[in-house]
Coordinates of C-alpha atoms and ligand atoms in Angstrom, one line a residue:
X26 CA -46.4 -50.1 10.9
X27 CA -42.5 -49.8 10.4
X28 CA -40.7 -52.3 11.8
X29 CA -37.9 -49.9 12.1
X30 CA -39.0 -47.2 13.5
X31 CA -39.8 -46.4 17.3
X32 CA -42.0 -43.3 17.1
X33 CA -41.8 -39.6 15.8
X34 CA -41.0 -37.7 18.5
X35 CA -41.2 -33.6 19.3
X36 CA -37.6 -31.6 19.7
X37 CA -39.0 -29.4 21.9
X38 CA -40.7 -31.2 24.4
X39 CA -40.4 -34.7 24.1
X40 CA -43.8 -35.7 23.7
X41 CA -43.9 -39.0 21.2
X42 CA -46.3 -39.7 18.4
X43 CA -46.7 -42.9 16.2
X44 CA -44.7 -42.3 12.9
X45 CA -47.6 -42.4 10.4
X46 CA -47.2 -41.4 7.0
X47 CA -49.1 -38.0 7.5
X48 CA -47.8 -37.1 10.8
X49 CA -47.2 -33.2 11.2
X50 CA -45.8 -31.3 14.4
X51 CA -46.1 -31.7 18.1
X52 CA -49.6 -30.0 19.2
X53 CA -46.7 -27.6 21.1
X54 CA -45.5 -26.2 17.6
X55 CA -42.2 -28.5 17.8
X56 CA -41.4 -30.9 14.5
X57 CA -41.1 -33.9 15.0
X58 CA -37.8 -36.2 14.8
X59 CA -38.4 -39.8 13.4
X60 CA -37.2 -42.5 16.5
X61 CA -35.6 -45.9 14.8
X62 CA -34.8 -48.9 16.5
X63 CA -31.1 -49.6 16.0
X64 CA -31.1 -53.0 17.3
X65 CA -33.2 -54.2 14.6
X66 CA -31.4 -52.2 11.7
X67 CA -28.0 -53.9 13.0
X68 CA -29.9 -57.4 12.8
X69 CA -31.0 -56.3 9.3
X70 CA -28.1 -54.3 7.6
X71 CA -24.4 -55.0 7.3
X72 CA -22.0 -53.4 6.1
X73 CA -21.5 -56.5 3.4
X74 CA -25.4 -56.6 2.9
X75 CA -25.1 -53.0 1.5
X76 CA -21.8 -53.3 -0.5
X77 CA -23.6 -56.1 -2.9
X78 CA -26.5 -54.2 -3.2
X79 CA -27.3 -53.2 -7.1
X80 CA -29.7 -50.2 -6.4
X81 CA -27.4 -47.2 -6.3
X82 CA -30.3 -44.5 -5.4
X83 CA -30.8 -43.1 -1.9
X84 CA -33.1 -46.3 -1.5
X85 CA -30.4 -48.3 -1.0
X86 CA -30.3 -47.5 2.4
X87 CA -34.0 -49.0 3.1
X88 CA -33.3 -50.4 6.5
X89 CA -32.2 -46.8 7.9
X90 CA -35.5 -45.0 6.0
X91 CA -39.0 -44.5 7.3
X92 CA -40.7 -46.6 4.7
X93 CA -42.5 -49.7 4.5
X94 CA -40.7 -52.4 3.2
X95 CA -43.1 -53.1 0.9
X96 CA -43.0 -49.2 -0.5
X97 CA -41.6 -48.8 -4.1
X98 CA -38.5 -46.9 -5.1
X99 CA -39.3 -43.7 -6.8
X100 CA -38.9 -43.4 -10.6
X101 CA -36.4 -40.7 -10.9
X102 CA -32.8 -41.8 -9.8
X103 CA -32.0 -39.3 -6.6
X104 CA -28.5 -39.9 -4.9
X105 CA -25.5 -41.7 -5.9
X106 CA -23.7 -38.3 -6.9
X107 CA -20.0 -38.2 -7.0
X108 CA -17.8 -37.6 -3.9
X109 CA -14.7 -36.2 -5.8
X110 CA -11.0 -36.0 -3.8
X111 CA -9.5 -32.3 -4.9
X112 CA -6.0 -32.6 -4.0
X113 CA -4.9 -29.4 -5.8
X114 CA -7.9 -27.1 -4.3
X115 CA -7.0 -29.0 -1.0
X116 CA -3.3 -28.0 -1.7
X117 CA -4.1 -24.2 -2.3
X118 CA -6.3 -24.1 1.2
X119 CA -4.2 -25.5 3.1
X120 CA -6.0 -28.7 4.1
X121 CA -5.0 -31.7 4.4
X122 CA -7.8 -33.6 2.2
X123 CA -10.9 -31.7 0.5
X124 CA -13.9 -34.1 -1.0
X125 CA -16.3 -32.4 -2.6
X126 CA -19.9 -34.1 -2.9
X127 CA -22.1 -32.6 -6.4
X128 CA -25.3 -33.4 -5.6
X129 CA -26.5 -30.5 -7.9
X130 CA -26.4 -34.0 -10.3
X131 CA -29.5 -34.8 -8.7
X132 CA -32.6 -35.1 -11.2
X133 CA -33.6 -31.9 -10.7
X134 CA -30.4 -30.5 -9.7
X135 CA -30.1 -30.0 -6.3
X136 CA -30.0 -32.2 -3.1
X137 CA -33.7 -31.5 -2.6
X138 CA -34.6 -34.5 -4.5
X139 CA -33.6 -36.2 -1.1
X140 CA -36.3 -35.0 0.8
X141 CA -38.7 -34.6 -2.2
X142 CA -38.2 -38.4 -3.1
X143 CA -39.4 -38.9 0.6
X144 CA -42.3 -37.0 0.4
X145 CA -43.5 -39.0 -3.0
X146 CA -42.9 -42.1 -1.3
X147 CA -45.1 -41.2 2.2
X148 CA -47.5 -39.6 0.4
X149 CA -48.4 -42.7 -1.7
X150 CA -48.3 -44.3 1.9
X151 CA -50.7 -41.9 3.2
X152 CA -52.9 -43.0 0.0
X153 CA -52.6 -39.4 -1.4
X154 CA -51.8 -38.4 -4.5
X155 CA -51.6 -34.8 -4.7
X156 CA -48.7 -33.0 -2.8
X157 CA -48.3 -29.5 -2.3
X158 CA -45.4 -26.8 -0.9
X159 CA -44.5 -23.0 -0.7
X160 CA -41.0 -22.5 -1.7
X161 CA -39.3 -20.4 -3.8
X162 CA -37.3 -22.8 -5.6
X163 CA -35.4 -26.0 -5.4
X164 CA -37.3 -27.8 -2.7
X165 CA -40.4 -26.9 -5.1
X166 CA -39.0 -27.7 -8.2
X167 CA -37.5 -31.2 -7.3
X168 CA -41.9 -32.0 -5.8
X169 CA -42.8 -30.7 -8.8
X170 CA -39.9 -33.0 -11.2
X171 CA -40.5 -36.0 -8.5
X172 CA -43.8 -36.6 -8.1
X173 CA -44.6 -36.1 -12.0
X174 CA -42.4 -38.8 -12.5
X175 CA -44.4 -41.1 -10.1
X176 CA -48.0 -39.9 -11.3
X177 CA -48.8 -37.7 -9.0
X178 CA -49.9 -34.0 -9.2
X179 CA -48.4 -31.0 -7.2
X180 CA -49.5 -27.7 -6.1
X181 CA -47.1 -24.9 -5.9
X182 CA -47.2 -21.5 -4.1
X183 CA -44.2 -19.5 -4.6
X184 CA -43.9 -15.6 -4.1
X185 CA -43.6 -13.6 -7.1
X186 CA -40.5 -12.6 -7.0
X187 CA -39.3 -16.8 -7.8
X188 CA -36.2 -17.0 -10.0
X189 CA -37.5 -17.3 -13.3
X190 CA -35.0 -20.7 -13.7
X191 CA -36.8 -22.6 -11.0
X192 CA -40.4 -21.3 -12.2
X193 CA -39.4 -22.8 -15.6
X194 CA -38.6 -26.2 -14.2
X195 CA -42.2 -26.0 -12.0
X196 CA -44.1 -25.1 -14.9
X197 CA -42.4 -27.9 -17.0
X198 CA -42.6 -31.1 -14.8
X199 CA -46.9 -29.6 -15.0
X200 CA -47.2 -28.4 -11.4
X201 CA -50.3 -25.9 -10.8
X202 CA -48.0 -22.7 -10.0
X203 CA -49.5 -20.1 -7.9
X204 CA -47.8 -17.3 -7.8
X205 CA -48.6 -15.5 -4.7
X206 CA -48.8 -11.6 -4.2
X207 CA -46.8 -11.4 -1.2
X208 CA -43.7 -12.3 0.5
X209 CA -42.6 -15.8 1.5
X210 CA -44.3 -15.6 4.9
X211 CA -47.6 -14.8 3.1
X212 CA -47.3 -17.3 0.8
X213 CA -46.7 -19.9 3.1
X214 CA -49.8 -18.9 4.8
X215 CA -52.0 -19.0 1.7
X216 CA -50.1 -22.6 0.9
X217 CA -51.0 -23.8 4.6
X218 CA -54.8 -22.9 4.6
X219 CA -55.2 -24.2 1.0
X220 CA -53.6 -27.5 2.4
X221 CA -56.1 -27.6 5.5
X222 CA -58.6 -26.9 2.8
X223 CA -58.2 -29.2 0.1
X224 CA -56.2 -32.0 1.9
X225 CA -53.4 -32.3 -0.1
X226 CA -50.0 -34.1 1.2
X227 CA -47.9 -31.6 2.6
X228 CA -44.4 -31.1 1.8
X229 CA -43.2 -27.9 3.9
X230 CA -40.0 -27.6 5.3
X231 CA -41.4 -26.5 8.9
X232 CA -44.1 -29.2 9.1
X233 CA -43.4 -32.5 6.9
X234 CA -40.4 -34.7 9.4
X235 CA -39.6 -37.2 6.9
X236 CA -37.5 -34.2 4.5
X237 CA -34.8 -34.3 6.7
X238 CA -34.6 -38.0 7.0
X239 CA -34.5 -38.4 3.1
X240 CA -32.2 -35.5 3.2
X241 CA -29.6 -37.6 5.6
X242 CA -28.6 -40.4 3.2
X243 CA -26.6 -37.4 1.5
X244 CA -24.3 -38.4 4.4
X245 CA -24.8 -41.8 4.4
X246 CA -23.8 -41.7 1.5
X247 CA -20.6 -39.6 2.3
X248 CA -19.4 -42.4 4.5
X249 CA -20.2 -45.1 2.2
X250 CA -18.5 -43.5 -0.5
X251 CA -15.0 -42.8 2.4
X252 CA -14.9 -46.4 3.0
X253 CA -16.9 -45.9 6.3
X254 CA -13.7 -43.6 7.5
X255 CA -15.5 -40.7 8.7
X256 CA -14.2 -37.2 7.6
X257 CA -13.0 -34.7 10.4
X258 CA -15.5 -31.9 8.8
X259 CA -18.8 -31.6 6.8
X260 CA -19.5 -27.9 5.5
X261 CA -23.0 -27.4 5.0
X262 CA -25.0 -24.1 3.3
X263 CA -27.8 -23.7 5.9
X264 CA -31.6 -22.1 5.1
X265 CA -34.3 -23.5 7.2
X266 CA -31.7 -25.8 8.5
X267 CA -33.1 -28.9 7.1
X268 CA -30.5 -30.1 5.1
X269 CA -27.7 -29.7 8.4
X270 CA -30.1 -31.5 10.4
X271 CA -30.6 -34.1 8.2
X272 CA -26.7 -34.8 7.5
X273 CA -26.2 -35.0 11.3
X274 CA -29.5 -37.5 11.6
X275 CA -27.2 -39.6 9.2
X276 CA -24.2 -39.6 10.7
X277 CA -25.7 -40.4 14.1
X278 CA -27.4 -43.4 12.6
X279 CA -24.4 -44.4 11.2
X280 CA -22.6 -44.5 14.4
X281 CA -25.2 -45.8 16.3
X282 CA -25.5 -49.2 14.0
X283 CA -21.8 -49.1 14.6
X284 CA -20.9 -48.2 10.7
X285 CA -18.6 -45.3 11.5
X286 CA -16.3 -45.3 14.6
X287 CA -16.3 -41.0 15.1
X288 CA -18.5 -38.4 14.5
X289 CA -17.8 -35.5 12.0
X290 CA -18.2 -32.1 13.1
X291 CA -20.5 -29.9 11.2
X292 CA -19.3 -26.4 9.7
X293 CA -22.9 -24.4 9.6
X294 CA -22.2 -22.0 6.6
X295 CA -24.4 -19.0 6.2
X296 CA -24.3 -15.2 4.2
X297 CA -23.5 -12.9 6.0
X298 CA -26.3 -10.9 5.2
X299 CA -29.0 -13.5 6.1
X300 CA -27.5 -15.6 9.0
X301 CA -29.9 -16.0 12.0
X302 CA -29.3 -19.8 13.3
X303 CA -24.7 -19.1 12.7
X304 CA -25.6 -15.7 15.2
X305 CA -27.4 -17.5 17.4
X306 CA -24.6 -19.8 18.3
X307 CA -22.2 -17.0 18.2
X308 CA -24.2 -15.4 20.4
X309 CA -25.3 -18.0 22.7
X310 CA -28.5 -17.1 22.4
X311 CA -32.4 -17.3 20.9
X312 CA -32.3 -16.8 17.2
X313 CA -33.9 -13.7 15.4
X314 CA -35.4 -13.1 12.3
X315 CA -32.5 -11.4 10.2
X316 CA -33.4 -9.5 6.8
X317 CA -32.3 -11.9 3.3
X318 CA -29.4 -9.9 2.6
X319 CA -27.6 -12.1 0.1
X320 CA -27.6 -13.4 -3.8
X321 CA -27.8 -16.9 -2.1
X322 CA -31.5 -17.5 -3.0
X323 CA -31.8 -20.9 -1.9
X324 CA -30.2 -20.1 1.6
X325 CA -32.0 -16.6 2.0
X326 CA -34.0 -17.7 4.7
X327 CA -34.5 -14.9 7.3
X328 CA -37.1 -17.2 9.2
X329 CA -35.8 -20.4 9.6
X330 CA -38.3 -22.8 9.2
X331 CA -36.3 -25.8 11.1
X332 CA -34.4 -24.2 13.3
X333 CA -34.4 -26.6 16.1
X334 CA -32.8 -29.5 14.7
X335 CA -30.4 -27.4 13.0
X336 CA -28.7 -25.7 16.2
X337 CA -28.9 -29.1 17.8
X338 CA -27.0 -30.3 15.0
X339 CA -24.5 -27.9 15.3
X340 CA -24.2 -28.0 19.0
X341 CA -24.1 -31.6 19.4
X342 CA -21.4 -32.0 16.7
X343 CA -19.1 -29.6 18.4
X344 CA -19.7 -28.0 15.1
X345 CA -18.7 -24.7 14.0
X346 CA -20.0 -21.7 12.4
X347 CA -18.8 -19.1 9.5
X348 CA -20.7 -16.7 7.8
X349 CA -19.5 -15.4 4.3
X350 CA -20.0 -12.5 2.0
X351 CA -21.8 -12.7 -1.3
X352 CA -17.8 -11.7 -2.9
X353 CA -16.7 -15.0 -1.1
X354 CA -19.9 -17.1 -2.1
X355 CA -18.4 -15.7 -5.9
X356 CA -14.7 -16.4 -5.3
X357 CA -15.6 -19.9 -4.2
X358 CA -18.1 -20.3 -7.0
X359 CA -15.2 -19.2 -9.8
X360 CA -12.7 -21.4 -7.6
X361 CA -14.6 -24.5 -7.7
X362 CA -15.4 -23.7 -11.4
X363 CA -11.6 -23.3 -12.6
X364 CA -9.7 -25.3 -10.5
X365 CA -12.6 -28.4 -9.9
X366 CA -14.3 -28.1 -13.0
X367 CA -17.6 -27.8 -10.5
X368 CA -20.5 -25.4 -10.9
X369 CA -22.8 -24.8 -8.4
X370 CA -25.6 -22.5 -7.7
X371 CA -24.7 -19.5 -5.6
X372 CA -26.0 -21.1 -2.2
X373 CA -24.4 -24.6 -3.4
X374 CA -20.9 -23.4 -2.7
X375 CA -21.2 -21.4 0.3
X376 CA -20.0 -24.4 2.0
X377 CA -17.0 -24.3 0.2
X378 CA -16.9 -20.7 0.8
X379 CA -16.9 -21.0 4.6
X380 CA -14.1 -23.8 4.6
X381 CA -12.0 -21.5 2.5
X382 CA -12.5 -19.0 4.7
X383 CA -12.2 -21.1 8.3
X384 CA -8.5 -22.0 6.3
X385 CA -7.4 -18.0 5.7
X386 CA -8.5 -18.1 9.0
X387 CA -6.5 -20.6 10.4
X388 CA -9.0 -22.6 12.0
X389 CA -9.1 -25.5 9.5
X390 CA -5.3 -27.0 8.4
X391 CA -3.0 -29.4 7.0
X392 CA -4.3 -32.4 9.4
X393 CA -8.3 -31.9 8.2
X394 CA -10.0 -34.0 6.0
X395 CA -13.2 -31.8 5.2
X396 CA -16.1 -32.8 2.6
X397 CA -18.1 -30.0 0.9
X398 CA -21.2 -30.4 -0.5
X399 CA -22.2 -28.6 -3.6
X400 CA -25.9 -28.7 -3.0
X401 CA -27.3 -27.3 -6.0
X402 CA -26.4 -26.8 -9.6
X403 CA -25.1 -23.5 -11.2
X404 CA -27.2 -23.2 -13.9
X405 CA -30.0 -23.1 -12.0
X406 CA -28.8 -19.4 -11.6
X407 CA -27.1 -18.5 -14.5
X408 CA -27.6 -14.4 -13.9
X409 CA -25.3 -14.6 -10.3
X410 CA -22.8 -17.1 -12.3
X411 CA -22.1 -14.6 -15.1
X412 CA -21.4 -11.7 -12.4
X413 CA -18.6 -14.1 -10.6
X414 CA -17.2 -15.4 -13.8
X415 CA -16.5 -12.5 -15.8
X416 CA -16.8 -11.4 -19.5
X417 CA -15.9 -13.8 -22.5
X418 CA -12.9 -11.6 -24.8
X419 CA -14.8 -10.1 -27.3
X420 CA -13.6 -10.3 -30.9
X421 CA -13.8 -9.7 -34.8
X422 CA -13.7 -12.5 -36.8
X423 CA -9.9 -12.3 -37.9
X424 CA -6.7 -13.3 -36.8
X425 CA -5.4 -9.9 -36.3
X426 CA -7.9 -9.1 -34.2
X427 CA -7.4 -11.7 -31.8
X428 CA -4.0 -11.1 -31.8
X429 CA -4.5 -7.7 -30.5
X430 CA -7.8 -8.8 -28.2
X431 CA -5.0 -11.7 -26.4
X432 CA -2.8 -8.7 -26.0
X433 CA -4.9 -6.2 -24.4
X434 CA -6.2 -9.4 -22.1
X435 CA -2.6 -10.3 -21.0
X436 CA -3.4 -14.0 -22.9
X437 CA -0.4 -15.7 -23.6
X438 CA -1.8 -18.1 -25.8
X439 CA 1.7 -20.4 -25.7
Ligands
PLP1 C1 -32.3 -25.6 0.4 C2 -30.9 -25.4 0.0 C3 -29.9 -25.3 1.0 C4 -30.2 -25.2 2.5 O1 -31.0 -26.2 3.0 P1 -31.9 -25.9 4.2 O2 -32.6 -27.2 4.5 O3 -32.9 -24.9 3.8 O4 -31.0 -25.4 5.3 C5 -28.6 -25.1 0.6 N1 -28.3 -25.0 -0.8 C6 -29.3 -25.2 -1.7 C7 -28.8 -25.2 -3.1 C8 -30.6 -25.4 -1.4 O5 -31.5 -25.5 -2.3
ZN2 ZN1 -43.8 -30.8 21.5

């Protein structure tokens, strides 16, 4: 039993279930949303409690987790990735103050360790130890890196068409790959019926409701690392929706154990050509399936898998939406590059992307404070990097040569 925790309860329709370790969805479809009791947190955490603590992974935050007390830490070291102030990129927007959060500095590179370091740690709850998930890349690759580090063994079903980067880090940390003839929906499928099958742990986005509360301390972390001064923005790259749903469950905990004293609102930042969830707000309406139109792979999610608690997010945050181009997701991956020394995957700076844009735009200004999240790492894509970066000066080896070569490249090597 957690003390902590009230129940897991649906989205859609309310209904409430007890929060065991290998609860699923709602018998209507909905996921669930884990319930905590904040009146015993505040009894158990203070702010001073947590500033003397030594562990600096997401575990930290125990108290605000779905674990047992008793449940160890995971081995590899997820969270505690730099928030870094960038007053000269802030400068060149337009904003006030710009943090940027790297969490591609995760083990695996990319926030997913979050909510993959959750799914080791119920799993060995639940007393199993094989996990599996369909993905096509970083949520799979961070089960894969996770649980190997903790014993355990994975199954993976990706689609054929998986980048080859994130195959090589599946096929390294010794997950069984399968590599499904099919689309994502298909695979998925497969991935489900082998999981009903074989009784694995299951770690999918659509089903599993502890990803997005190991996916919140990203934000807990935010605010611990502000001084508990909330920021007026958070830009988040949104897929399945996850990861924005997850950063809001954070920030609402935070307030509610009376850590923060405001909420942030949330800037939902899609591509443009794969943006159901943004369109759905800007339509006030349903979402649709939309086509996965963009070189964002990681956020090329025409079906969102966690839809709900994403557009709740946004809409109880006030939040706002911009979708971007695949030339912007480029300009902000060089910009961040050159002027941050930052390099994130394609999808790990459309955030950054969308708060450039709401600043052209004149939406965002000099009295924001705005955190960006850089949620995965840019050599996890090194292909798309390449294309936004540009060509190196190619050269002979003489002096001459380069002379000339700086010339015809308007170098002014003083
Ligand atoms: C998964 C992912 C996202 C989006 O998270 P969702 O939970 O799918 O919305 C953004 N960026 C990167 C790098 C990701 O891997
Ligand atoms: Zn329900």
């Amino acid at each position: 039993m957690l003390k902590n925790v009230k129940c897991a309860k649906c989205v859609k329709c309310g209904k409430e279930y007890p929060a065991t370790p290998d609860v699923t969805t709602c018998e209507c479809g909905g996921i669930l949303d884990i319930v905590y009791d904040y009146d015993y947190i505040k009894s158990r955490l203070t702010k001073e409690k947590l500033a003397a603590r030594k562990d600096l992974t997401m575990w930290r935050y125990r108290e605000l987790l779905p674990i047992e007390e008793e449940t160890e830490n995971t081995p590899l070291r997820v969270g505690n990735t730099p928030l870094y102030e960038e007053p000269r990129l802030a400068e060149m927007l337009g904003l006030g103050h710009l943090y940027v959060k790297d969490d591609g500095l995760n083990p695996t590179s990319s926030l997913k360790d979050r909510a993959s370091a959750m799914a080791v740690a119920k799993a060995k709850e639940a007393g199993k130890d094989i996990i599996a998930c369909s993905s096509t890349g970083n949520a799979a690759s961070s089960l894969a890196g996770n649980a190997a580090a903790a014993g355990m063994k994975t199954y993976i079903f990706v689609p054929s068409r998986a980048p080859k980067g994130k195959v090589a880090q599946l096929l390294t940390f010794g997950a069984t790959v399968v590599s499904v003839q099919g689309n994502y929906e298909e695979t998925f499928e497969l991935s489900s019926k082998a999981i009903d099958r074989w009784g694995w742990y299951n770690r999918n986005a659509a089903v599993n409701p502890y990803l997005s509360e190991g996916k919140k301390t990203v934000s807990l972390e935010i605010c611990e690392q502000l001084q508990w001064k909330a920021p007026d923005y958070i830009a988040v790259a949104v897929g399945d929706g996850c990861t924005i749903g997850g950063v809001w469950k954070g920030l609402k905990d935070l307030y509610a154990i009376g850590f923060i004293d405001k909420l942030p609102r949330l800037i939902s930042c899609q591509a443009e050509g794969c943006c159901p969830l943004n369109r759905a707000i800007e339509e006030k309406a349903p979402w649709h399936p939309m086509e996965e139109n963009t070189l964002a792979d990681s956020i090329a999610v025409g079906v969102p898998r966690n839809p709900d608690k994403a557009l709740q997010a946004i809409e109880e945050s006030h939040g706002l939406v911009v979708n971007v181009s695949d030339a912007e997701i480029m300009a902000a991956q060089k910009l961040l590059g050159s002027v941050c020394g930052l390099f994130g995957e394609p999808a790990g700076v459309t955030g950054t992307a969308g708060v450039k844009k709401l600043c052209e735009m004149g939406v965002l200004g000099k009295d924001d404070t705005v955190v960006t999240m850089i949620s995965g790492n840019g050599l996890k894509d090194v292909e798309n990097a390449i294309k936004a970066a540009g060509a190196p000066i190619s050269c002979p080896n003489d002096m001459e040569s380069l002379l000339k070569a700086f010339a015809a490249n308007n170098v002014d090597a003083k």
